[in-house]
Coordinates of C-alpha atoms in Angstrom, one line a residue:
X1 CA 89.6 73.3 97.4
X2 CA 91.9 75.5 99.3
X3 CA 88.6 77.3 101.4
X4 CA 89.4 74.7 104.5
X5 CA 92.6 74.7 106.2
X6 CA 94.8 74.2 109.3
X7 CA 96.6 77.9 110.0
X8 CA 100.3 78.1 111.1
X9 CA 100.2 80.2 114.1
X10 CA 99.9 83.8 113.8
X11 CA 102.9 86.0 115.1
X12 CA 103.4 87.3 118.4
X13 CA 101.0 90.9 119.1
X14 CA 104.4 92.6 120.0
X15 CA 105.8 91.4 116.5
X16 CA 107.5 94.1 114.7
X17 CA 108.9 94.3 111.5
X18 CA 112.7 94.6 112.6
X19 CA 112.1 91.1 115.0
X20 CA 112.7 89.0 111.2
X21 CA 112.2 89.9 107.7
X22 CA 114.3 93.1 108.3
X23 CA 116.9 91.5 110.9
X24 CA 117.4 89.0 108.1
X25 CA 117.6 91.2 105.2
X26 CA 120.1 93.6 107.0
X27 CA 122.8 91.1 107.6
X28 CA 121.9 89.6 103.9
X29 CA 125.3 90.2 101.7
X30 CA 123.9 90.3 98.7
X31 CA 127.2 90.7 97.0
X32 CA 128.9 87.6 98.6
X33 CA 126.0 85.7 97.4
X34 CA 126.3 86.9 93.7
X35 CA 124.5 84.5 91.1
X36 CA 126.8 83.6 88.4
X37 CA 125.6 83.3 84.8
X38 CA 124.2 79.5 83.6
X39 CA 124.3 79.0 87.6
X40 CA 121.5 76.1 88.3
X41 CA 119.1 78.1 90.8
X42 CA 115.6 76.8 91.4
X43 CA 113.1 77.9 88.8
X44 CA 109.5 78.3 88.8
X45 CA 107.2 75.5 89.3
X46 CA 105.7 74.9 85.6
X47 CA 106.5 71.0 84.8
X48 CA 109.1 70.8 82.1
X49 CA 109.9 74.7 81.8
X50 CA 113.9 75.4 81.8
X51 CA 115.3 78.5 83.1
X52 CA 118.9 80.2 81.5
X53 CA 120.5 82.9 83.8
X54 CA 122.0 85.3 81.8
X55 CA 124.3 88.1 83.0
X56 CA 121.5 90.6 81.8
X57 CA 118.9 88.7 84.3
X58 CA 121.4 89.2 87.2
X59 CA 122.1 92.6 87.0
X60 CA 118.0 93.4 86.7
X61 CA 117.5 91.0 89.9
X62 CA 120.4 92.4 91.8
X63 CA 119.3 96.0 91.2
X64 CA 116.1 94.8 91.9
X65 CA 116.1 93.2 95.3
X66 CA 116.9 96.0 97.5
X67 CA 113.8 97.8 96.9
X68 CA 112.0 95.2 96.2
X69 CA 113.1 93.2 99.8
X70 CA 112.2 96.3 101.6
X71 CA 108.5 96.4 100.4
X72 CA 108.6 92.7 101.0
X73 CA 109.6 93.1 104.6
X74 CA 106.7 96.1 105.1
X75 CA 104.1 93.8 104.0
X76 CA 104.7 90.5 105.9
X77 CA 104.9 92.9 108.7
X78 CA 101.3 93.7 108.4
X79 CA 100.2 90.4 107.7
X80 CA 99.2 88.0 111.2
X81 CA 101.4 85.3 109.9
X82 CA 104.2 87.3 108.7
X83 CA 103.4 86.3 104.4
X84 CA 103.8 88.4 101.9
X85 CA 102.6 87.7 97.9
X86 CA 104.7 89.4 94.7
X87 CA 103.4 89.0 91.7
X88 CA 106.0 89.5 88.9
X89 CA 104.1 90.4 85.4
X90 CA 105.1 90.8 82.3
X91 CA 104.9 89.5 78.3
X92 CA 106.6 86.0 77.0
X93 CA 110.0 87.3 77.4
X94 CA 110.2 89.8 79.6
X95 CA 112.1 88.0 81.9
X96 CA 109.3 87.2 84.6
X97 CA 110.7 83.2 85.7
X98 CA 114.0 84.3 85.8
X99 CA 113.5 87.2 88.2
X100 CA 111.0 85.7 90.5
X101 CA 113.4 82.6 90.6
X102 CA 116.5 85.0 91.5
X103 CA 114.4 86.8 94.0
X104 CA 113.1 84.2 95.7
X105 CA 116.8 82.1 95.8
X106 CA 118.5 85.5 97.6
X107 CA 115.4 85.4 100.4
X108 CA 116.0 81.8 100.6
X109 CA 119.7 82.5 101.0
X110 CA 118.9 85.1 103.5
X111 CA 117.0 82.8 105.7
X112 CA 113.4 83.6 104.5
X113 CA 111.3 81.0 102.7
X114 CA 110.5 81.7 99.3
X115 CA 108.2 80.0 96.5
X116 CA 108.3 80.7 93.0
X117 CA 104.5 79.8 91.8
X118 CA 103.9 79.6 88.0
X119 CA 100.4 81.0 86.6
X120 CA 100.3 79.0 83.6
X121 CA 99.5 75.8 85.6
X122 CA 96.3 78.1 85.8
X123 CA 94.7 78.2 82.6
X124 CA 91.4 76.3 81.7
X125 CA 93.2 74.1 78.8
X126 CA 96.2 72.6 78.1
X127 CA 98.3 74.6 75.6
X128 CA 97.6 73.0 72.6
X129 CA 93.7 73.3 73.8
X130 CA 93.9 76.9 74.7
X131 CA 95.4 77.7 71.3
X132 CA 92.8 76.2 69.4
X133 CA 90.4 77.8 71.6
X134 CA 91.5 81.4 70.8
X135 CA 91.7 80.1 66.9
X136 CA 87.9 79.0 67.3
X137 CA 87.1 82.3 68.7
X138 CA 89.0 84.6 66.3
X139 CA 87.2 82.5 63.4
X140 CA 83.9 81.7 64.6
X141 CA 83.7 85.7 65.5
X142 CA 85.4 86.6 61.8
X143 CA 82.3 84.5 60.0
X144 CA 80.0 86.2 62.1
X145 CA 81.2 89.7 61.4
X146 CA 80.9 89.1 57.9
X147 CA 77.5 88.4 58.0
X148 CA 76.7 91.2 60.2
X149 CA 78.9 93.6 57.1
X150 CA 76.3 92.1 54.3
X151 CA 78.7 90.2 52.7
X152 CA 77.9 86.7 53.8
X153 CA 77.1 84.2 50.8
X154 CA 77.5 80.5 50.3
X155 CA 80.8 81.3 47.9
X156 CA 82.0 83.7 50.5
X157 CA 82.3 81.0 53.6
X158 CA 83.5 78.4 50.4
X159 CA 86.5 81.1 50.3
X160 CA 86.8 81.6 53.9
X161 CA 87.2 78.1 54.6
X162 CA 89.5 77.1 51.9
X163 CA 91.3 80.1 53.1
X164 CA 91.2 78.6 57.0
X165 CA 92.7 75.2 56.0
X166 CA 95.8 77.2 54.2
X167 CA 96.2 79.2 57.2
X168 CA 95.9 75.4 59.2
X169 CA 99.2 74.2 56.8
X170 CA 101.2 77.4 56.8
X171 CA 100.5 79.0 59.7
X172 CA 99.8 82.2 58.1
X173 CA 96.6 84.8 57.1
X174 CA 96.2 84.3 53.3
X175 CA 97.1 87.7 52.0
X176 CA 93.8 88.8 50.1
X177 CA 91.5 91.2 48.5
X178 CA 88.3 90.1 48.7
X179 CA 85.6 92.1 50.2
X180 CA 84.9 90.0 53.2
X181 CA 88.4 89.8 54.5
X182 CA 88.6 93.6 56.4
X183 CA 85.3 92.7 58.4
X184 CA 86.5 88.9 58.9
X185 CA 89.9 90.2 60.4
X186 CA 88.2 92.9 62.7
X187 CA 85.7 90.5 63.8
X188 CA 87.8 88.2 64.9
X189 CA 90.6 90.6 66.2
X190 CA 87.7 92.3 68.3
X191 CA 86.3 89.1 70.3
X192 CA 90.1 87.3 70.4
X193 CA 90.5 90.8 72.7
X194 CA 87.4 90.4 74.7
X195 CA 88.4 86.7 75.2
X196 CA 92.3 86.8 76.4
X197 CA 93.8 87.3 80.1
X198 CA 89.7 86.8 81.1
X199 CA 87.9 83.4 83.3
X200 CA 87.0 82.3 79.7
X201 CA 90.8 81.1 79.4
X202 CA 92.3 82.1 82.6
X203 CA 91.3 80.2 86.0
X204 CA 91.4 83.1 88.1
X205 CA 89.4 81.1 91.0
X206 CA 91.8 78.8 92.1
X207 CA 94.9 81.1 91.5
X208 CA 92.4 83.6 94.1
X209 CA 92.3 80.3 96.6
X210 CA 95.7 80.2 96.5
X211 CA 97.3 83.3 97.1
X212 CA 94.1 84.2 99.2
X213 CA 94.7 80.6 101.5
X214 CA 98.7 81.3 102.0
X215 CA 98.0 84.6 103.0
X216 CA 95.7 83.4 105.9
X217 CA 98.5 81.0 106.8
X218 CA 97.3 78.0 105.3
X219 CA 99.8 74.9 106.5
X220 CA 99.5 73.1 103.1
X221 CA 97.7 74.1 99.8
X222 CA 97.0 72.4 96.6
X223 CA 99.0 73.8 93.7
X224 CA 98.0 72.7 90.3
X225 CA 100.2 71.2 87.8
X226 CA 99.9 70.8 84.0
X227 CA 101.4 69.5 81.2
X228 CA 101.7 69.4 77.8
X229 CA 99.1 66.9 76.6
X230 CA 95.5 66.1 78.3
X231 CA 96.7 63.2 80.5
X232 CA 99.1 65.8 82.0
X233 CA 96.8 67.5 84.6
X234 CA 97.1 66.8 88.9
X235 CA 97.4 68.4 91.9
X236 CA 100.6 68.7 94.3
X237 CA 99.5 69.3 98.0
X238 CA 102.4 71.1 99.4
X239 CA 103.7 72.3 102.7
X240 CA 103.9 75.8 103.0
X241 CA 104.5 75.9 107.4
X242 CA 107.6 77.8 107.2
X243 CA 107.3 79.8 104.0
X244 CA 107.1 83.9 104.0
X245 CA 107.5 84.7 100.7
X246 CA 105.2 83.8 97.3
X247 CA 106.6 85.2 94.1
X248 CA 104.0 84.8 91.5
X249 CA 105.4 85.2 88.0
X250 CA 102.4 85.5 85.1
X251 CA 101.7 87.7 82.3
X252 CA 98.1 88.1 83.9
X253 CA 100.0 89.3 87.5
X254 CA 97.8 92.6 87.0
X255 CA 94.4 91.2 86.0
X256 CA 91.8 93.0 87.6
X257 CA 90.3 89.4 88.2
X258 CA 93.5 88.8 90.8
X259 CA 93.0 89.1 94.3
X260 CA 95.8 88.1 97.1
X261 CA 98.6 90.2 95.8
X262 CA 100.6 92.5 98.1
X263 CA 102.5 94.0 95.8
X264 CA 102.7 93.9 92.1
X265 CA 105.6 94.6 89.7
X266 CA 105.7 95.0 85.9
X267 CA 108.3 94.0 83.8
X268 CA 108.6 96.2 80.6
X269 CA 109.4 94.6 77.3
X270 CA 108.1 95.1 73.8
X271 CA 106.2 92.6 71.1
X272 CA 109.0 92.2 69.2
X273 CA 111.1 90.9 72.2
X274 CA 107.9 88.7 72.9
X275 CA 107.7 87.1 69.1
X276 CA 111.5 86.1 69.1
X277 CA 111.7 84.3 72.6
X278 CA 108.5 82.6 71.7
X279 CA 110.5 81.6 68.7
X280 CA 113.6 80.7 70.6
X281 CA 112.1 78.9 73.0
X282 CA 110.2 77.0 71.2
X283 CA 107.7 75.2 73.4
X284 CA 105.0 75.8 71.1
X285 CA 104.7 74.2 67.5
X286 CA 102.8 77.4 65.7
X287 CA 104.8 80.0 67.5
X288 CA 105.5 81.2 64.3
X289 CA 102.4 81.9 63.4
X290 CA 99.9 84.9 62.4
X291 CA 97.4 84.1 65.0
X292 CA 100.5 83.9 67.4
X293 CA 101.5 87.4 66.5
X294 CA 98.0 88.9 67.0
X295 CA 97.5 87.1 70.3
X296 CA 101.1 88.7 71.5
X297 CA 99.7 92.4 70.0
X298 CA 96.2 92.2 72.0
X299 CA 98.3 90.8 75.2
X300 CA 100.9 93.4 74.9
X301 CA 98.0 96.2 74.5
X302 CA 96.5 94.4 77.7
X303 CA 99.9 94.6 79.3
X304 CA 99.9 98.2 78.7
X305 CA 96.5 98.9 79.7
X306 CA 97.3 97.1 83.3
X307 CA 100.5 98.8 83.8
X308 CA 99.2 102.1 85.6
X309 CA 98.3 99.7 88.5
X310 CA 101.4 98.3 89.2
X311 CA 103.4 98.8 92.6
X312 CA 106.7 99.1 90.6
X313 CA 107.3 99.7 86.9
X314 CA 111.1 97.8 86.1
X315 CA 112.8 98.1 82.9
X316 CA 115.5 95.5 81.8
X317 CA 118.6 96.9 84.2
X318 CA 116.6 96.2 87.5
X319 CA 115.8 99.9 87.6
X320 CA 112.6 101.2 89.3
X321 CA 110.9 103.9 86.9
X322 CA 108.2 106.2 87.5
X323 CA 104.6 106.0 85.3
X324 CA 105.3 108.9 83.7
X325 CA 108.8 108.0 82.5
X326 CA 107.6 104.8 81.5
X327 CA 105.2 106.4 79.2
X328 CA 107.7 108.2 78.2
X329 CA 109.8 105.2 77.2
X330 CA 106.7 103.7 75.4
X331 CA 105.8 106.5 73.8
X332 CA 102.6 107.1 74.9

């Protein structure tokens, strides 16, 4: 899928970047075409996700867009058929949708074609699916630790399951002291790491086709689409002829198992910022939840680890900061 296609024609040899992208974005008022907050723009293309602009959005994307149209414009000049791929990462919350969705409707506005392409239509399993997979992990992993410690016995796994259907009810780690429950917690803390933002969960392949297809000037591509329940799964074959611009918007927009990206920004935010829009947005029923919590920790750490390779480093005003004043920020 994706690997044979018809190409749009490549641009003229004597091309150069001020013939379009530049010409375009040079007579682009940004300020005349100022977003207003709860304006209806076109959002990302995740089935059933809703999108609020807030005045905090604008201001990032309007800071934003200068720099980030003028790297734009240097990379479709170097491409044959004048495309250009931005991947927009960042944690739940950070603000990723929003941004690629305001980026994409000024170059649209301007007069270059833009597409806002959602990475979660990209994971192996449905939500619900993928949740239960990382809770599968986490315990399976936690059991086996505790054997590994010398602590398994026929009354400890009694305990751990009793304790396993409380957590199933409440949504939450029973607080306890038994011996086994250090080992069972880093066991399972230990293999949910080596398990998110990897191909086990994450189908990096057919994101890779994608991005990698468009880029070679693929007429039409097959996006995937997912829902919320296991009949809610298909594929959308889409015209891309006269598109420039893909914005990709994904926490895993820095994976090392990405390939296709021209330039790469990261969106700073912080696990406590990540827990309380999970919360408000409520898309998933045990957002609440310990697990939850410990997933957003080990993505956040991931995040952070991934950072370093980023293009562009943007905090919540829009503003382009360096690596080292971003560790700064962090604390690191």
């Amino acid at each position: 899928m994706n690997r044979d296609y018809d190409r749009i024609s490549p641009l003229p040899e004597n091309a150069n970047e001020e013939n379009d992208f530049f010409v375009k974005i040079k007579a682009f008022d940004l300020t005349a075409n100022e977003v207003k907050e709860h304006q209806d723009i076109p959002g990302g293309d995740m089935p059933g996700d809703r999108m609020d602009v807030k005045i905090g959005s604008i201001i990032q994307a309007r800071n934003l867009f200068p720099v980030l149209s003028e790297k734009i414009g240097e990379a479709a000049s170097k491409n044959p058929y004048g495309r250009a791929v931005v991947s927009i990462a960042g944690g739940s919350g950070s603000g990723k949708t929003v941004l690629a969705s305001l980026m994409s409707y000024y170059l649209n506005l301007a007069g270059i074609k833009s597409y806002t392409l959602s990475g979660d239509n990209f994971v192996h399993r449905i939500p619900e699916e993928n949740d239960a997979g990382r809770r599968r992990v986490f315990r399976h992993n936690g059991v086996r630790s505790v054997v590994d410690s010398g602590l398994g016995s026929k009354e400890v796994f009694e305990e751990i399951m009793a304790m396993q259907k409380e957590e199933d009810e409440t949504g939450r780690f029973s607080k306890t002291d038994s011996a086994w429950w250090n080992a069972y917690l880093e066991g399972g803390r230990k293999a949910l790491k080596r398990h998110l933002g990897t191909p086990h969960e994450q189908n990096f392949s057919e994101m890779n086709d994608v991005l990698n297809a468009f880029r070679d000037g693929a007429k039409d591509i097959w996006l995937r689409r997912m829902g919320r329940d296991d009949t809610a799964f298909w594929y959308e074959k889409r015209d891309f002829s006269d598109t420039a611009v893909i914005f990709l918007e994904w926490t895993h927009g820095l994976s090392e198992y990405l390939t296709g990206i021209d330039i790469s920004v990261f969106l700073n935010s912080t696990p406590e910022e990540t827990y309380a829009f999970r919360q408000a947005r409520a898309r998933d029923a045990n957002a609440k939840s310990d697990l939850i919590q410990l997933v957003i920790d080990l993505e956040q750490q991931l995040l952070l680890s991934e950072a370093p390779t980023a293009d562009l480093i943007v905090n919540r005003q829009g503003e382009v900061v360096s690596f080292e004043d971003w560790k700064k920020i962090m604390g690191l």
